Amino acid sequence: MVNLDLYRVFYTVAKSGSLTKAAEELYISQPAVSRSIKQLETQLGVTLFTRTHRGMVLSAQGGKVIFSRVEQALSLLNEAENRIEEMQNSASGTIRIGASDSIFEYFLADKIVEFHEKFPAVKIELAADVTPDTIAKLKSDKCDVAFVNLPIEADAELKLYGNCMRLNDVFVTSEKYKELASGTLPFAALKNYPLIMMEHNTIARRALDNFMGSLGVKLQPSIEVGSWDLMKRLVSRGMGIGVIPREYAKSCIADGTLYEIKTDPVLPVRSVGMLLKKNAPVSYALHCFMENFIKED
């Protein structure tokens, strides 16, 4: 059986012309180098080197005969190893990302563009849905990674990386109720105004209801919506007061389309988390994409 390590020792000695230099290059002892050469000579039945005052010189009937072939063989092996390493460390293939429309728009869009510019060979597929359905897609292998609104129930099948993006829910209004933005408003006072809230099946609505319940306050919406964009549109048209992550409304607040209402106490901070299916294989491309968020966790 061919022992590649013996041939690597032979090649290194031949290139360096010295047992000592070969030992240093291979990070082994000089006696180990000598033993490897003797073992290979025994296997081949020839003398591979002649010791001279200049060092180790290839023998005419042994070392010189095989040197070029050994060099070629080792070069091919190194090339094969490098090729495997390139395949393992170059981003390619497809990444399937699940998230809500809002998370894609306000959190992931720029990061996806940056990733595509860095790894153009990677195909990116987007699956937009509300958090519960996004989680279901991840568990049924219809996406590779999911970004969801927190909090969610613990699931033994999933691994959660939290706090990828912080969400600060605030109440907002339009010019119609602009006076409410001039001071601090208790939650109970909001009952006197038409309220626009997210639908009951959303994480944001459940978090709001739970917090209000802990304060003994129950708010009844006049309108329920399924998207933040629709909420912003309705609020800006004077249909009522909405509650939305400041991060999703900051451009409208900045240009005066919406006004933030300060409350006492403030609404609790929520966040966006990244989910992976436990024990699922992670491609190099997905690993590179995930690094953007794990570092921020």
mmCIF file of C-alpha atoms in Angstrom:
data_model
loop_
_atom_site.group_PDB
_atom_site.id
_atom_site.type_symbol
_atom_site.label_atom_id
_atom_site.label_comp_id
_atom_site.label_asym_id
_atom_site.label_seq_id
_atom_site.Cartn_x
_atom_site.Cartn_y
_atom_site.Cartn_z
ATOM 1 C CA MET A 1 0.000 0.000 0.000
ATOM 2 C CA VAL A 2 1.283 3.449 -0.923
ATOM 3 C CA ASN A 3 2.161 5.604 2.086
ATOM 4 C CA LEU A 4 1.809 9.190 0.941
ATOM 5 C CA ASP A 5 3.529 10.540 4.039
ATOM 6 C CA LEU A 6 6.729 8.686 3.089
ATOM 7 C CA TYR A 7 6.682 10.200 -0.374
ATOM 8 C CA ARG A 8 6.091 13.679 1.064
ATOM 9 C CA VAL A 9 9.139 13.223 3.281
ATOM 10 C CA PHE A 10 11.159 11.985 0.284
ATOM 11 C CA TYR A 11 10.075 14.974 -1.809
ATOM 12 C CA THR A 12 10.870 17.471 0.951
ATOM 13 C CA VAL A 13 14.332 16.044 1.528
ATOM 14 C CA ALA A 14 15.013 16.066 -2.206
ATOM 15 C CA LYS A 15 13.924 19.704 -2.538
ATOM 16 C CA SER A 16 15.787 20.954 0.524
ATOM 17 C CA GLY A 17 18.835 18.685 0.166
ATOM 18 C CA SER A 18 19.006 18.290 3.928
ATOM 19 C CA LEU A 19 17.482 16.054 6.562
ATOM 20 C CA THR A 20 17.562 18.912 9.055
ATOM 21 C CA LYS A 21 15.817 21.394 6.763
ATOM 22 C CA ALA A 22 13.240 18.778 5.784
ATOM 23 C CA ALA A 23 12.520 18.071 9.443
ATOM 24 C CA GLU A 24 12.006 21.790 10.114
ATOM 25 C CA GLU A 25 9.702 22.172 7.128
ATOM 26 C CA LEU A 26 7.645 19.100 8.045
ATOM 27 C CA TYR A 27 7.588 19.901 11.795
ATOM 28 C CA ILE A 28 8.956 16.484 12.713
ATOM 29 C CA SER A 29 12.289 15.325 14.183
ATOM 30 C CA GLN A 30 15.341 14.573 12.072
ATOM 31 C CA PRO A 31 15.398 10.908 13.226
ATOM 32 C CA ALA A 32 11.779 10.621 12.047
ATOM 33 C CA VAL A 33 12.827 11.918 8.623
ATOM 34 C CA SER A 34 15.688 9.408 8.455
ATOM 35 C CA ARG A 35 13.395 6.542 9.437
ATOM 36 C CA SER A 36 10.854 7.524 6.757
ATOM 37 C CA ILE A 37 13.539 7.559 4.049
ATOM 38 C CA LYS A 38 14.871 4.156 5.146
ATOM 39 C CA GLN A 39 11.347 2.731 5.239
ATOM 40 C CA LEU A 40 10.607 3.960 1.702
ATOM 41 C CA GLU A 41 13.950 2.614 0.456
ATOM 42 C CA THR A 42 13.109 -0.774 1.969
ATOM 43 C CA GLN A 43 9.686 -0.807 0.285
ATOM 44 C CA LEU A 44 11.139 0.133 -3.112
ATOM 45 C CA GLY A 45 14.299 -1.934 -2.815
ATOM 46 C CA VAL A 46 16.582 0.910 -3.908
ATOM 47 C CA THR A 47 18.750 3.595 -2.391
ATOM 48 C CA LEU A 48 17.117 6.980 -2.844
ATOM 49 C CA PHE A 49 19.839 9.363 -1.662
ATOM 50 C CA THR A 50 23.582 9.642 -1.552
ATOM 51 C CA ARG A 51 25.018 11.584 1.386
ATOM 52 C CA THR A 52 27.724 14.090 0.261
ATOM 53 C CA HIS A 53 29.459 17.106 1.756
ATOM 54 C CA ARG A 54 26.780 19.207 0.051
ATOM 55 C CA GLY A 55 23.959 17.285 1.727
ATOM 56 C CA MET A 56 21.468 14.707 0.500
ATOM 57 C CA VAL A 57 21.675 14.115 -3.267
ATOM 58 C CA LEU A 58 19.275 11.949 -5.262
ATOM 59 C CA SER A 59 20.800 8.640 -6.319
ATOM 60 C CA ALA A 60 21.056 7.985 -10.041
ATOM 61 C CA GLN A 61 19.350 4.568 -9.920
ATOM 62 C CA GLY A 62 16.741 5.403 -7.311
ATOM 63 C CA GLY A 63 15.824 8.939 -6.296
ATOM 64 C CA LYS A 64 16.310 10.554 -9.713
ATOM 65 C CA VAL A 65 14.156 7.883 -11.321
ATOM 66 C CA ILE A 66 11.080 8.550 -9.212
ATOM 67 C CA PHE A 67 11.488 12.238 -8.277
ATOM 68 C CA SER A 68 9.596 13.800 -11.211
ATOM 69 C CA ARG A 69 6.697 11.339 -10.876
ATOM 70 C CA VAL A 70 6.456 11.891 -7.122
ATOM 71 C CA GLU A 71 6.498 15.648 -7.670
ATOM 72 C CA GLN A 72 3.725 15.353 -10.245
ATOM 73 C CA ALA A 73 1.632 13.071 -8.040
ATOM 74 C CA LEU A 74 1.915 15.340 -4.990
ATOM 75 C CA SER A 75 1.057 18.353 -7.131
ATOM 76 C CA LEU A 76 -2.107 16.636 -8.352
ATOM 77 C CA LEU A 77 -3.053 15.722 -4.798
ATOM 78 C CA ASN A 78 -2.522 19.296 -3.607
ATOM 79 C CA GLU A 79 -4.616 20.531 -6.506
ATOM 80 C CA ALA A 80 -7.406 18.117 -5.566
ATOM 81 C CA GLU A 81 -7.285 19.198 -1.918
ATOM 82 C CA ASN A 82 -7.361 22.872 -2.913
ATOM 83 C CA ARG A 83 -10.334 22.224 -5.161
ATOM 84 C CA ILE A 84 -12.259 20.583 -2.315
ATOM 85 C CA GLU A 85 -11.371 23.478 -0.010
ATOM 86 C CA GLU A 86 -12.571 25.999 -2.610
ATOM 87 C CA MET A 87 -15.863 24.150 -2.947
ATOM 88 C CA GLN A 88 -16.321 24.117 0.823
ATOM 89 C CA ASN A 89 -15.371 27.754 1.252
ATOM 90 C CA SER A 90 -17.058 29.420 -1.693
ATOM 91 C CA ALA A 91 -20.666 30.532 -1.492
ATOM 92 C CA SER A 92 -22.886 28.965 -4.138
ATOM 93 C CA GLY A 93 -26.227 27.226 -4.398
ATOM 94 C CA THR A 94 -29.522 28.581 -3.086
ATOM 95 C CA ILE A 95 -30.618 30.224 0.163
ATOM 96 C CA ARG A 96 -34.348 30.201 0.964
ATOM 97 C CA ILE A 97 -35.282 32.979 3.387
ATOM 98 C CA GLY A 98 -38.616 33.197 5.168
ATOM 99 C CA ALA A 99 -39.917 36.391 6.795
ATOM 100 C CA SER A 100 -42.838 38.802 6.805
ATOM 101 C CA ASP A 101 -43.119 41.539 4.189
ATOM 102 C CA SER A 102 -42.255 44.138 6.836
ATOM 103 C CA ILE A 103 -39.135 42.314 8.019
ATOM 104 C CA PHE A 104 -37.995 41.951 4.421
ATOM 105 C CA GLU A 105 -38.623 45.629 3.696
ATOM 106 C CA TYR A 106 -37.320 47.275 6.853
ATOM 107 C CA PHE A 107 -34.647 44.849 8.014
ATOM 108 C CA LEU A 108 -33.483 42.315 5.436
ATOM 109 C CA ALA A 109 -33.620 44.128 2.099
ATOM 110 C CA ASP A 110 -30.322 46.019 2.415
ATOM 111 C CA LYS A 111 -28.538 43.007 3.904
ATOM 112 C CA ILE A 112 -29.754 40.767 1.089
ATOM 113 C CA VAL A 113 -28.487 43.269 -1.497
ATOM 114 C CA GLU A 114 -25.087 43.476 0.229
ATOM 115 C CA PHE A 115 -24.849 39.690 0.395
ATOM 116 C CA HIS A 116 -25.746 39.343 -3.290
ATOM 117 C CA GLU A 117 -23.064 41.852 -4.258
ATOM 118 C CA LYS A 118 -20.484 39.865 -2.296
ATOM 119 C CA PHE A 119 -21.683 36.403 -3.390
ATOM 120 C CA PRO A 120 -23.378 36.834 -6.789
ATOM 121 C CA ALA A 121 -23.318 33.081 -7.486
ATOM 122 C CA VAL A 122 -25.779 32.410 -4.664
ATOM 123 C CA LYS A 123 -29.424 32.267 -5.692
ATOM 124 C CA ILE A 124 -31.758 33.819 -3.107
ATOM 125 C CA GLU A 125 -35.404 32.788 -2.782
ATOM 126 C CA LEU A 126 -37.759 34.819 -0.584
ATOM 127 C CA ALA A 127 -40.851 33.390 1.111
ATOM 128 C CA ALA A 128 -42.983 36.183 2.581
ATOM 129 C CA ASP A 129 -45.579 35.296 5.224
ATOM 130 C CA VAL A 130 -46.674 36.134 8.772
ATOM 131 C CA THR A 131 -44.537 34.749 11.593
ATOM 132 C CA PRO A 132 -46.643 31.629 12.435
ATOM 133 C CA ASP A 133 -46.727 30.549 8.792
ATOM 134 C CA THR A 134 -43.034 31.364 8.330
ATOM 135 C CA ILE A 135 -42.208 29.071 11.248
ATOM 136 C CA ALA A 136 -44.357 26.326 9.695
ATOM 137 C CA LYS A 137 -42.446 26.676 6.415
ATOM 138 C CA LEU A 138 -39.120 26.360 8.221
ATOM 139 C CA LYS A 139 -40.235 23.212 10.038
ATOM 140 C CA SER A 140 -41.476 21.661 6.784
ATOM 141 C CA ASP A 141 -38.179 22.436 4.984
ATOM 142 C CA LYS A 142 -39.733 25.046 2.687
ATOM 143 C CA CYS A 143 -37.122 27.604 3.757
ATOM 144 C CA ASP A 144 -33.591 27.360 5.184
ATOM 145 C CA VAL A 145 -33.671 30.265 7.620
ATOM 146 C CA ALA A 146 -36.512 32.332 9.063
ATOM 147 C CA PHE A 147 -36.693 35.819 10.552
ATOM 148 C CA VAL A 148 -39.630 36.225 12.897
ATOM 149 C CA ASN A 149 -41.198 38.668 15.287
ATOM 150 C CA LEU A 150 -40.548 37.794 18.916
ATOM 151 C CA PRO A 151 -41.626 36.553 21.357
ATOM 152 C CA ILE A 152 -42.562 33.093 20.143
ATOM 153 C CA GLU A 153 -43.120 29.850 22.028
ATOM 154 C CA ALA A 154 -40.079 27.644 22.577
ATOM 155 C CA ASP A 155 -39.858 24.803 20.073
ATOM 156 C CA ALA A 156 -37.528 21.818 20.488
ATOM 157 C CA GLU A 157 -37.196 21.541 16.694
ATOM 158 C CA LEU A 158 -35.847 25.067 16.258
ATOM 159 C CA LYS A 159 -32.805 27.081 17.294
ATOM 160 C CA LEU A 160 -33.392 30.774 17.950
ATOM 161 C CA TYR A 161 -30.945 33.640 17.609
ATOM 162 C CA GLY A 162 -32.689 36.619 19.197
ATOM 163 C CA ASN A 163 -32.383 40.395 19.023
ATOM 164 C CA CYS A 164 -31.335 40.656 15.395
ATOM 165 C CA MET A 165 -33.340 43.891 15.253
ATOM 166 C CA ARG A 166 -35.007 45.810 18.076
ATOM 167 C CA LEU A 167 -38.592 46.998 17.605
ATOM 168 C CA ASN A 168 -39.907 49.917 19.660
ATOM 169 C CA ASP A 169 -43.706 50.008 19.357
ATOM 170 C CA VAL A 170 -45.227 53.509 19.537
ATOM 171 C CA PHE A 171 -48.636 55.066 19.037
ATOM 172 C CA VAL A 172 -48.873 57.372 16.033
ATOM 173 C CA THR A 173 -51.444 59.797 14.740
ATOM 174 C CA SER A 174 -52.004 62.225 11.890
ATOM 175 C CA GLU A 175 -52.636 65.941 11.701
ATOM 176 C CA LYS A 176 -56.206 65.220 12.834
ATOM 177 C CA TYR A 177 -55.101 64.362 16.396
ATOM 178 C CA LYS A 178 -51.795 66.231 16.325
ATOM 179 C CA GLU A 179 -52.391 67.749 19.778
ATOM 180 C CA LEU A 180 -51.874 64.301 21.346
ATOM 181 C CA ALA A 181 -48.200 64.414 20.333
ATOM 182 C CA SER A 182 -47.487 67.495 22.429
ATOM 183 C CA GLY A 183 -47.447 65.763 25.830
ATOM 184 C CA THR A 184 -47.476 62.375 27.515
ATOM 185 C CA LEU A 185 -50.688 60.367 27.285
ATOM 186 C CA PRO A 186 -51.909 57.632 29.683
ATOM 187 C CA PHE A 187 -53.092 54.486 27.946
ATOM 188 C CA ALA A 188 -56.607 54.812 29.334
ATOM 189 C CA ALA A 189 -57.035 58.079 27.410
ATOM 190 C CA LEU A 190 -56.601 56.217 24.119
ATOM 191 C CA LYS A 191 -60.030 54.646 24.607
ATOM 192 C CA ASN A 192 -61.534 57.982 23.575
ATOM 193 C CA TYR A 193 -60.114 57.755 20.045
ATOM 194 C CA PRO A 194 -60.559 55.371 17.124
ATOM 195 C CA LEU A 195 -57.730 52.842 17.214
ATOM 196 C CA ILE A 196 -56.143 50.967 14.329
ATOM 197 C CA MET A 197 -54.373 47.752 15.349
ATOM 198 C CA MET A 198 -52.871 44.686 13.766
ATOM 199 C CA GLU A 199 -54.986 41.557 13.472
ATOM 200 C CA HIS A 200 -55.320 39.154 16.414
ATOM 201 C CA ASN A 201 -53.220 36.410 14.778
ATOM 202 C CA THR A 202 -50.063 38.577 14.702
ATOM 203 C CA ILE A 203 -47.229 38.559 17.232
ATOM 204 C CA ALA A 204 -47.386 42.349 17.497
ATOM 205 C CA ARG A 205 -51.071 42.372 18.459
ATOM 206 C CA ARG A 206 -50.684 39.589 21.006
ATOM 207 C CA ALA A 207 -47.723 41.380 22.602
ATOM 208 C CA LEU A 208 -49.738 44.610 22.805
ATOM 209 C CA ASP A 209 -52.808 42.921 24.290
ATOM 210 C CA ASN A 210 -50.713 41.066 26.870
ATOM 211 C CA PHE A 211 -48.987 44.250 27.979
ATOM 212 C CA MET A 212 -52.230 46.195 28.197
ATOM 213 C CA GLY A 213 -53.795 43.351 30.141
ATOM 214 C CA SER A 214 -50.947 43.490 32.662
ATOM 215 C CA LEU A 215 -51.870 47.133 33.273
ATOM 216 C CA GLY A 216 -55.574 46.434 33.523
ATOM 217 C CA VAL A 217 -56.284 48.328 30.295
ATOM 218 C CA LYS A 218 -58.313 46.878 27.416
ATOM 219 C CA LEU A 219 -58.182 48.686 24.095
ATOM 220 C CA GLN A 220 -60.766 47.925 21.410
ATOM 221 C CA PRO A 221 -59.703 48.710 17.844
ATOM 222 C CA SER A 222 -62.040 50.369 15.397
ATOM 223 C CA ILE A 223 -60.097 48.840 12.509
ATOM 224 C CA GLU A 224 -57.842 45.795 12.315
ATOM 225 C CA VAL A 225 -55.271 45.512 9.527
ATOM 226 C CA GLY A 226 -52.860 42.875 8.280
ATOM 227 C CA SER A 227 -49.924 45.088 7.298
ATOM 228 C CA TRP A 228 -47.992 48.023 8.650
ATOM 229 C CA ASP A 229 -48.153 49.835 5.329
ATOM 230 C CA LEU A 230 -51.942 49.769 5.372
ATOM 231 C CA MET A 231 -51.915 51.003 8.969
ATOM 232 C CA LYS A 232 -49.667 53.937 8.058
ATOM 233 C CA ARG A 233 -51.902 54.817 5.126
ATOM 234 C CA LEU A 234 -55.099 54.759 7.195
ATOM 235 C CA VAL A 235 -53.577 56.697 10.086
ATOM 236 C CA SER A 236 -52.153 59.348 7.759
ATOM 237 C CA ARG A 237 -55.647 59.792 6.236
ATOM 238 C CA GLY A 238 -57.087 60.559 9.669
ATOM 239 C CA MET A 239 -58.832 57.237 10.230
ATOM 240 C CA GLY A 240 -57.514 56.870 13.770
ATOM 241 C CA ILE A 241 -54.509 56.245 15.999
ATOM 242 C CA GLY A 242 -52.200 53.354 15.167
ATOM 243 C CA VAL A 243 -49.532 51.449 17.052
ATOM 244 C CA ILE A 244 -46.472 50.513 15.023
ATOM 245 C CA PRO A 245 -42.743 49.896 15.487
ATOM 246 C CA ARG A 246 -40.981 53.249 15.340
ATOM 247 C CA GLU A 247 -38.406 51.625 13.058
ATOM 248 C CA TYR A 248 -41.148 51.023 10.471
ATOM 249 C CA ALA A 249 -42.591 54.532 10.725
ATOM 250 C CA LYS A 250 -39.490 56.690 11.157
ATOM 251 C CA SER A 251 -39.572 58.123 7.623
ATOM 252 C CA CYS A 252 -43.232 59.151 8.020
ATOM 253 C CA ILE A 253 -42.492 60.651 11.448
ATOM 254 C CA ALA A 254 -39.503 62.503 10.026
ATOM 255 C CA ASP A 255 -41.463 64.072 7.160
ATOM 256 C CA GLY A 256 -44.450 65.010 9.330
ATOM 257 C CA THR A 257 -46.915 62.553 7.815
ATOM 258 C CA LEU A 258 -47.263 60.884 11.213
ATOM 259 C CA TYR A 259 -46.780 62.126 14.760
ATOM 260 C CA GLU A 260 -45.513 59.966 17.621
ATOM 261 C CA ILE A 261 -47.620 59.963 20.776
ATOM 262 C CA LYS A 262 -45.568 59.602 23.954
ATOM 263 C CA THR A 263 -47.161 57.311 26.547
ATOM 264 C CA ASP A 264 -46.543 56.542 30.187
ATOM 265 C CA PRO A 265 -45.351 53.858 30.504
ATOM 266 C CA VAL A 266 -43.772 53.283 27.114
ATOM 267 C CA LEU A 267 -44.588 50.074 25.266
ATOM 268 C CA PRO A 268 -42.099 47.237 25.865
ATOM 269 C CA VAL A 269 -39.359 46.635 23.328
ATOM 270 C CA ARG A 270 -39.793 43.674 20.987
ATOM 271 C CA SER A 271 -37.313 42.218 18.547
ATOM 272 C CA VAL A 272 -36.807 40.214 15.384
ATOM 273 C CA GLY A 273 -35.110 36.840 15.792
ATOM 274 C CA MET A 274 -33.456 34.407 13.393
ATOM 275 C CA LEU A 275 -34.575 30.772 13.404
ATOM 276 C CA LEU A 276 -32.886 27.644 12.094
ATOM 277 C CA LYS A 277 -34.141 24.103 12.139
ATOM 278 C CA LYS A 278 -32.067 22.097 14.625
ATOM 279 C CA ASN A 279 -29.662 19.545 13.136
ATOM 280 C CA ALA A 280 -30.370 20.782 9.597
ATOM 281 C CA PRO A 281 -27.239 21.052 7.411
ATOM 282 C CA VAL A 282 -25.929 24.593 6.987
ATOM 283 C CA SER A 283 -24.304 25.302 3.629
ATOM 284 C CA TYR A 284 -21.306 27.606 3.403
ATOM 285 C CA ALA A 285 -23.501 30.189 1.654
ATOM 286 C CA LEU A 286 -26.072 30.114 4.447
ATOM 287 C CA HIS A 287 -23.312 30.289 7.050
ATOM 288 C CA CYS A 288 -21.954 33.454 5.406
ATOM 289 C CA PHE A 289 -25.426 34.993 5.331
ATOM 290 C CA MET A 290 -26.092 34.128 8.989
ATOM 291 C CA GLU A 291 -22.841 35.745 10.128
ATOM 292 C CA ASN A 292 -24.382 39.173 9.503
ATOM 293 C CA PHE A 293 -26.951 38.516 12.210
ATOM 294 C CA ILE A 294 -25.147 36.282 14.719
ATOM 295 C CA LYS A 295 -22.551 39.009 15.276
ATOM 296 C CA GLU A 296 -25.364 41.407 16.115
ATOM 297 C CA ASP A 297 -27.114 39.010 18.453
#
